């Protein structure tokens, strides 16, 4: 089995879950934040919908140097609908890139640094697992807490939420 054939369904499922949570973000509350040190709802959803864009960037480049990226900023969505559009565009680019990626490409080293300070060098597959999939899961957890604090019913993530009736066991 090729790495991409294993990775694509996982990313598709994770992006679907991200989409359902982001779709629940209420536009009138996008500037709300649970604490002064926390992201606003807008910043958090914008960050989440831009994470899939890291897959093509990782596969296309050997290094991310923040010192050389003077324009490194996450585009901010002005509405939930705009955030979903960004997510859909980023997901499409991600799936296109993954559908042709070779196993060799996933095993190439990738470095994150800031000028001369190297944070890490790991295989590109590890970047996708750690800094795309797991990073998204982490921030979706934050988003689910934000939504709960705003009294927004939570959609299903990996199973029913307290806002949904439990499924009856099969007979």
PDB file of C-alpha atoms in Angstrom:
ATOM      1  CA  UNK A   1       0.000   0.000   0.000  1.00  0.00           C
ATOM      2  CA  UNK A   2       1.289   3.445  -0.875  1.00  0.00           C
ATOM      3  CA  UNK A   3       1.573   6.007   1.905  1.00  0.00           C
ATOM      4  CA  UNK A   4      -0.843   8.340   0.088  1.00  0.00           C
ATOM      5  CA  UNK A   5      -3.483   5.575  -0.055  1.00  0.00           C
ATOM      6  CA  UNK A   6      -3.270   5.235   3.707  1.00  0.00           C
ATOM      7  CA  UNK A   7      -3.070   8.980   4.413  1.00  0.00           C
ATOM      8  CA  UNK A   8      -5.792  10.328   2.097  1.00  0.00           C
ATOM      9  CA  UNK A   9      -8.813   8.712   3.830  1.00  0.00           C
ATOM     10  CA  UNK A  10      -7.544   9.844   7.231  1.00  0.00           C
ATOM     11  CA  UNK A  11      -7.132  13.438   6.075  1.00  0.00           C
ATOM     12  CA  UNK A  12     -10.507  13.387   4.327  1.00  0.00           C
ATOM     13  CA  UNK A  13     -12.196  12.272   7.561  1.00  0.00           C
ATOM     14  CA  UNK A  14     -10.337  14.810   9.711  1.00  0.00           C
ATOM     15  CA  UNK A  15     -11.149  17.682   7.339  1.00  0.00           C
ATOM     16  CA  UNK A  16     -14.819  16.615   7.306  1.00  0.00           C
ATOM     17  CA  UNK A  17     -14.861  16.827  11.121  1.00  0.00           C
ATOM     18  CA  UNK A  18     -13.107  20.200  11.041  1.00  0.00           C
ATOM     19  CA  UNK A  19     -15.681  21.455   8.545  1.00  0.00           C
ATOM     20  CA  UNK A  20     -18.613  20.450  10.759  1.00  0.00           C
ATOM     21  CA  UNK A  21     -17.154  22.258  13.791  1.00  0.00           C
ATOM     22  CA  UNK A  22     -16.209  25.401  11.865  1.00  0.00           C
ATOM     23  CA  UNK A  23     -19.699  25.469  10.311  1.00  0.00           C
ATOM     24  CA  UNK A  24     -21.093  25.719  13.857  1.00  0.00           C
ATOM     25  CA  UNK A  25     -19.192  28.940  14.650  1.00  0.00           C
ATOM     26  CA  UNK A  26     -21.727  31.780  15.011  1.00  0.00           C
ATOM     27  CA  UNK A  27     -20.789  34.866  12.939  1.00  0.00           C
ATOM     28  CA  UNK A  28     -21.959  37.354  15.594  1.00  0.00           C
ATOM     29  CA  UNK A  29     -19.487  35.827  18.073  1.00  0.00           C
ATOM     30  CA  UNK A  30     -16.350  35.701  15.876  1.00  0.00           C
ATOM     31  CA  UNK A  31     -14.581  38.335  17.979  1.00  0.00           C
ATOM     32  CA  UNK A  32     -15.375  36.513  21.241  1.00  0.00           C
ATOM     33  CA  UNK A  33     -12.527  34.920  23.197  1.00  0.00           C
ATOM     34  CA  UNK A  34     -12.753  32.927  26.436  1.00  0.00           C
ATOM     35  CA  UNK A  35      -9.693  34.631  27.932  1.00  0.00           C
ATOM     36  CA  UNK A  36      -7.507  37.602  27.032  1.00  0.00           C
ATOM     37  CA  UNK A  37      -4.613  35.243  26.187  1.00  0.00           C
ATOM     38  CA  UNK A  38      -6.783  33.016  23.980  1.00  0.00           C
ATOM     39  CA  UNK A  39      -7.423  33.200  20.264  1.00  0.00           C
ATOM     40  CA  UNK A  40     -10.675  34.878  19.305  1.00  0.00           C
ATOM     41  CA  UNK A  41     -13.210  32.560  17.676  1.00  0.00           C
ATOM     42  CA  UNK A  42     -12.272  34.176  14.322  1.00  0.00           C
ATOM     43  CA  UNK A  43      -8.537  33.578  14.873  1.00  0.00           C
ATOM     44  CA  UNK A  44      -9.111  29.982  15.940  1.00  0.00           C
ATOM     45  CA  UNK A  45     -11.391  29.067  13.035  1.00  0.00           C
ATOM     46  CA  UNK A  46      -9.084  30.887  10.596  1.00  0.00           C
ATOM     47  CA  UNK A  47      -6.110  28.950  11.930  1.00  0.00           C
ATOM     48  CA  UNK A  48      -7.973  25.640  11.658  1.00  0.00           C
ATOM     49  CA  UNK A  49      -9.099  26.149   8.062  1.00  0.00           C
ATOM     50  CA  UNK A  50      -5.582  27.090   6.973  1.00  0.00           C
ATOM     51  CA  UNK A  51      -3.821  24.051   8.490  1.00  0.00           C
ATOM     52  CA  UNK A  52      -4.568  21.781   5.475  1.00  0.00           C
ATOM     53  CA  UNK A  53      -2.574  24.214   3.292  1.00  0.00           C
ATOM     54  CA  UNK A  54       0.517  23.028   5.139  1.00  0.00           C
ATOM     55  CA  UNK A  55       0.402  19.696   3.267  1.00  0.00           C
ATOM     56  CA  UNK A  56       1.187  21.082  -0.221  1.00  0.00           C
ATOM     57  CA  UNK A  57       3.693  23.520   1.293  1.00  0.00           C
ATOM     58  CA  UNK A  58       5.451  20.661   3.107  1.00  0.00           C
ATOM     59  CA  UNK A  59       5.534  18.397   0.064  1.00  0.00           C
ATOM     60  CA  UNK A  60       6.724  21.219  -2.232  1.00  0.00           C
ATOM     61  CA  UNK A  61       9.517  22.606  -0.062  1.00  0.00           C
ATOM     62  CA  UNK A  62      12.413  21.237   2.004  1.00  0.00           C
ATOM     63  CA  UNK A  63      12.341  24.021   4.606  1.00  0.00           C
ATOM     64  CA  UNK A  64      10.137  26.643   6.219  1.00  0.00           C
ATOM     65  CA  UNK A  65      12.256  29.548   7.403  1.00  0.00           C
ATOM     66  CA  UNK A  66      10.154  32.077   9.313  1.00  0.00           C
ATOM     67  CA  UNK A  67      12.968  34.648   8.975  1.00  0.00           C
ATOM     68  CA  UNK A  68      12.659  34.449   5.188  1.00  0.00           C
ATOM     69  CA  UNK A  69       8.842  34.502   5.246  1.00  0.00           C
ATOM     70  CA  UNK A  70       8.125  38.162   5.930  1.00  0.00           C
ATOM     71  CA  UNK A  71       4.561  37.617   4.752  1.00  0.00           C
ATOM     72  CA  UNK A  72       3.891  34.601   7.031  1.00  0.00           C
ATOM     73  CA  UNK A  73       0.363  35.290   8.221  1.00  0.00           C
ATOM     74  CA  UNK A  74      -2.734  33.166   8.474  1.00  0.00           C
ATOM     75  CA  UNK A  75      -5.517  34.668   6.342  1.00  0.00           C
ATOM     76  CA  UNK A  76      -8.379  35.689   8.626  1.00  0.00           C
ATOM     77  CA  UNK A  77     -11.931  34.778   7.646  1.00  0.00           C
ATOM     78  CA  UNK A  78     -14.562  37.488   8.054  1.00  0.00           C
ATOM     79  CA  UNK A  79     -17.436  35.023   8.349  1.00  0.00           C
ATOM     80  CA  UNK A  80     -18.096  31.361   8.935  1.00  0.00           C
ATOM     81  CA  UNK A  81     -19.018  31.011   5.270  1.00  0.00           C
ATOM     82  CA  UNK A  82     -15.684  32.537   4.244  1.00  0.00           C
ATOM     83  CA  UNK A  83     -13.837  30.202   6.639  1.00  0.00           C
ATOM     84  CA  UNK A  84     -15.574  27.207   5.051  1.00  0.00           C
ATOM     85  CA  UNK A  85     -14.591  28.454   1.587  1.00  0.00           C
ATOM     86  CA  UNK A  86     -10.951  28.720   2.693  1.00  0.00           C
ATOM     87  CA  UNK A  87     -11.116  25.221   4.167  1.00  0.00           C
ATOM     88  CA  UNK A  88     -12.649  23.770   0.996  1.00  0.00           C
ATOM     89  CA  UNK A  89      -9.995  25.404  -1.210  1.00  0.00           C
ATOM     90  CA  UNK A  90      -7.169  24.247   1.056  1.00  0.00           C
ATOM     91  CA  UNK A  91      -8.604  20.724   1.258  1.00  0.00           C
ATOM     92  CA  UNK A  92      -8.877  20.529  -2.526  1.00  0.00           C
ATOM     93  CA  UNK A  93      -5.241  21.599  -2.954  1.00  0.00           C
ATOM     94  CA  UNK A  94      -4.197  19.112  -0.278  1.00  0.00           C
ATOM     95  CA  UNK A  95      -6.029  16.187  -1.869  1.00  0.00           C
ATOM     96  CA  UNK A  96      -4.652  17.068  -5.323  1.00  0.00           C
ATOM     97  CA  UNK A  97      -1.097  17.162  -4.012  1.00  0.00           C
ATOM     98  CA  UNK A  98      -1.478  13.971  -1.974  1.00  0.00           C
ATOM     99  CA  UNK A  99      -3.056  12.028  -4.840  1.00  0.00           C
ATOM    100  CA  UNK A 100       0.219  12.159  -6.801  1.00  0.00           C
ATOM    101  CA  UNK A 101       2.769  12.127  -3.960  1.00  0.00           C
ATOM    102  CA  UNK A 102       5.276   9.292  -3.979  1.00  0.00           C
ATOM    103  CA  UNK A 103       6.427   7.327  -0.963  1.00  0.00           C
ATOM    104  CA  UNK A 104       9.891   8.802  -1.534  1.00  0.00           C
ATOM    105  CA  UNK A 105       8.490  12.339  -1.218  1.00  0.00           C
ATOM    106  CA  UNK A 106       6.954  11.520   2.172  1.00  0.00           C
ATOM    107  CA  UNK A 107      10.312  10.271   3.433  1.00  0.00           C
ATOM    108  CA  UNK A 108      12.303  13.361   2.404  1.00  0.00           C
ATOM    109  CA  UNK A 109      13.547  15.522   5.297  1.00  0.00           C
ATOM    110  CA  UNK A 110      11.768  18.781   6.068  1.00  0.00           C
ATOM    111  CA  UNK A 111      13.095  21.539   8.314  1.00  0.00           C
ATOM    112  CA  UNK A 112      11.359  24.262  10.287  1.00  0.00           C
ATOM    113  CA  UNK A 113      13.611  27.103  11.368  1.00  0.00           C
ATOM    114  CA  UNK A 114      13.864  30.800  12.083  1.00  0.00           C
ATOM    115  CA  UNK A 115      17.068  32.024  10.523  1.00  0.00           C
ATOM    116  CA  UNK A 116      19.899  30.043  12.084  1.00  0.00           C
ATOM    117  CA  UNK A 117      17.690  28.537  14.807  1.00  0.00           C
ATOM    118  CA  UNK A 118      16.559  25.091  13.631  1.00  0.00           C
ATOM    119  CA  UNK A 119      13.460  23.847  15.428  1.00  0.00           C
ATOM    120  CA  UNK A 120      13.476  20.391  13.853  1.00  0.00           C
ATOM    121  CA  UNK A 121      14.206  18.296  10.779  1.00  0.00           C
ATOM    122  CA  UNK A 122      11.892  15.310  10.304  1.00  0.00           C
ATOM    123  CA  UNK A 123      10.442  13.331   7.374  1.00  0.00           C
ATOM    124  CA  UNK A 124       7.621  15.066   5.527  1.00  0.00           C
ATOM    125  CA  UNK A 125       5.210  12.300   6.540  1.00  0.00           C
ATOM    126  CA  UNK A 126       5.924  13.091  10.202  1.00  0.00           C
ATOM    127  CA  UNK A 127       5.223  16.778   9.521  1.00  0.00           C
ATOM    128  CA  UNK A 128       1.830  15.874   8.048  1.00  0.00           C
ATOM    129  CA  UNK A 129       0.941  13.547  10.929  1.00  0.00           C
ATOM    130  CA  UNK A 130       2.188  15.835  13.732  1.00  0.00           C
ATOM    131  CA  UNK A 131       1.680  19.358  12.435  1.00  0.00           C
ATOM    132  CA  UNK A 132      -1.359  18.886  10.233  1.00  0.00           C
ATOM    133  CA  UNK A 133      -3.476  16.034  11.614  1.00  0.00           C
ATOM    134  CA  UNK A 134      -2.631  16.129  15.333  1.00  0.00           C
ATOM    135  CA  UNK A 135      -2.394  19.923  15.311  1.00  0.00           C
ATOM    136  CA  UNK A 136      -5.892  20.116  13.799  1.00  0.00           C
ATOM    137  CA  UNK A 137      -7.264  17.703  16.394  1.00  0.00           C
ATOM    138  CA  UNK A 138      -5.782  19.867  19.162  1.00  0.00           C
ATOM    139  CA  UNK A 139      -7.355  23.065  17.847  1.00  0.00           C
ATOM    140  CA  UNK A 140     -10.679  21.357  17.133  1.00  0.00           C
ATOM    141  CA  UNK A 141     -10.734  20.438  20.812  1.00  0.00           C
ATOM    142  CA  UNK A 142     -10.298  24.109  21.628  1.00  0.00           C
ATOM    143  CA  UNK A 143     -13.046  25.036  19.177  1.00  0.00           C
ATOM    144  CA  UNK A 144     -15.452  22.530  20.731  1.00  0.00           C
ATOM    145  CA  UNK A 145     -14.864  24.159  24.147  1.00  0.00           C
ATOM    146  CA  UNK A 146     -15.437  27.619  22.648  1.00  0.00           C
ATOM    147  CA  UNK A 147     -18.700  26.426  21.100  1.00  0.00           C
ATOM    148  CA  UNK A 148     -19.814  24.809  24.347  1.00  0.00           C
ATOM    149  CA  UNK A 149     -19.078  28.043  26.266  1.00  0.00           C
ATOM    150  CA  UNK A 150     -21.155  29.922  23.678  1.00  0.00           C
ATOM    151  CA  UNK A 151     -23.986  27.388  24.163  1.00  0.00           C
ATOM    152  CA  UNK A 152     -23.736  26.219  20.547  1.00  0.00           C
ATOM    153  CA  UNK A 153     -24.808  22.576  20.033  1.00  0.00           C
ATOM    154  CA  UNK A 154     -21.784  20.486  19.120  1.00  0.00           C
ATOM    155  CA  UNK A 155     -21.788  18.334  16.002  1.00  0.00           C
ATOM    156  CA  UNK A 156     -20.568  14.756  16.109  1.00  0.00           C
ATOM    157  CA  UNK A 157     -16.788  14.451  16.092  1.00  0.00           C
ATOM    158  CA  UNK A 158     -15.738  10.818  16.656  1.00  0.00           C
ATOM    159  CA  UNK A 159     -19.086   9.854  18.081  1.00  0.00           C
ATOM    160  CA  UNK A 160     -22.250  11.480  19.405  1.00  0.00           C
ATOM    161  CA  UNK A 161     -21.940  14.553  21.593  1.00  0.00           C
ATOM    162  CA  UNK A 162     -24.040  15.482  24.616  1.00  0.00           C
ATOM    163  CA  UNK A 163     -26.183  17.471  22.188  1.00  0.00           C
ATOM    164  CA  UNK A 164     -27.171  14.382  20.213  1.00  0.00           C
ATOM    165  CA  UNK A 165     -29.195  11.344  21.222  1.00  0.00           C
ATOM    166  CA  UNK A 166     -27.153   8.199  21.661  1.00  0.00           C
ATOM    167  CA  UNK A 167     -27.651   5.705  18.888  1.00  0.00           C
ATOM    168  CA  UNK A 168     -29.637   2.606  19.813  1.00  0.00           C
ATOM    169  CA  UNK A 169     -27.618  -0.596  19.820  1.00  0.00           C
ATOM    170  CA  UNK A 170     -28.433  -2.940  16.930  1.00  0.00           C
ATOM    171  CA  UNK A 171     -30.858  -5.807  17.650  1.00  0.00           C
TER     172      UNK A 171
END
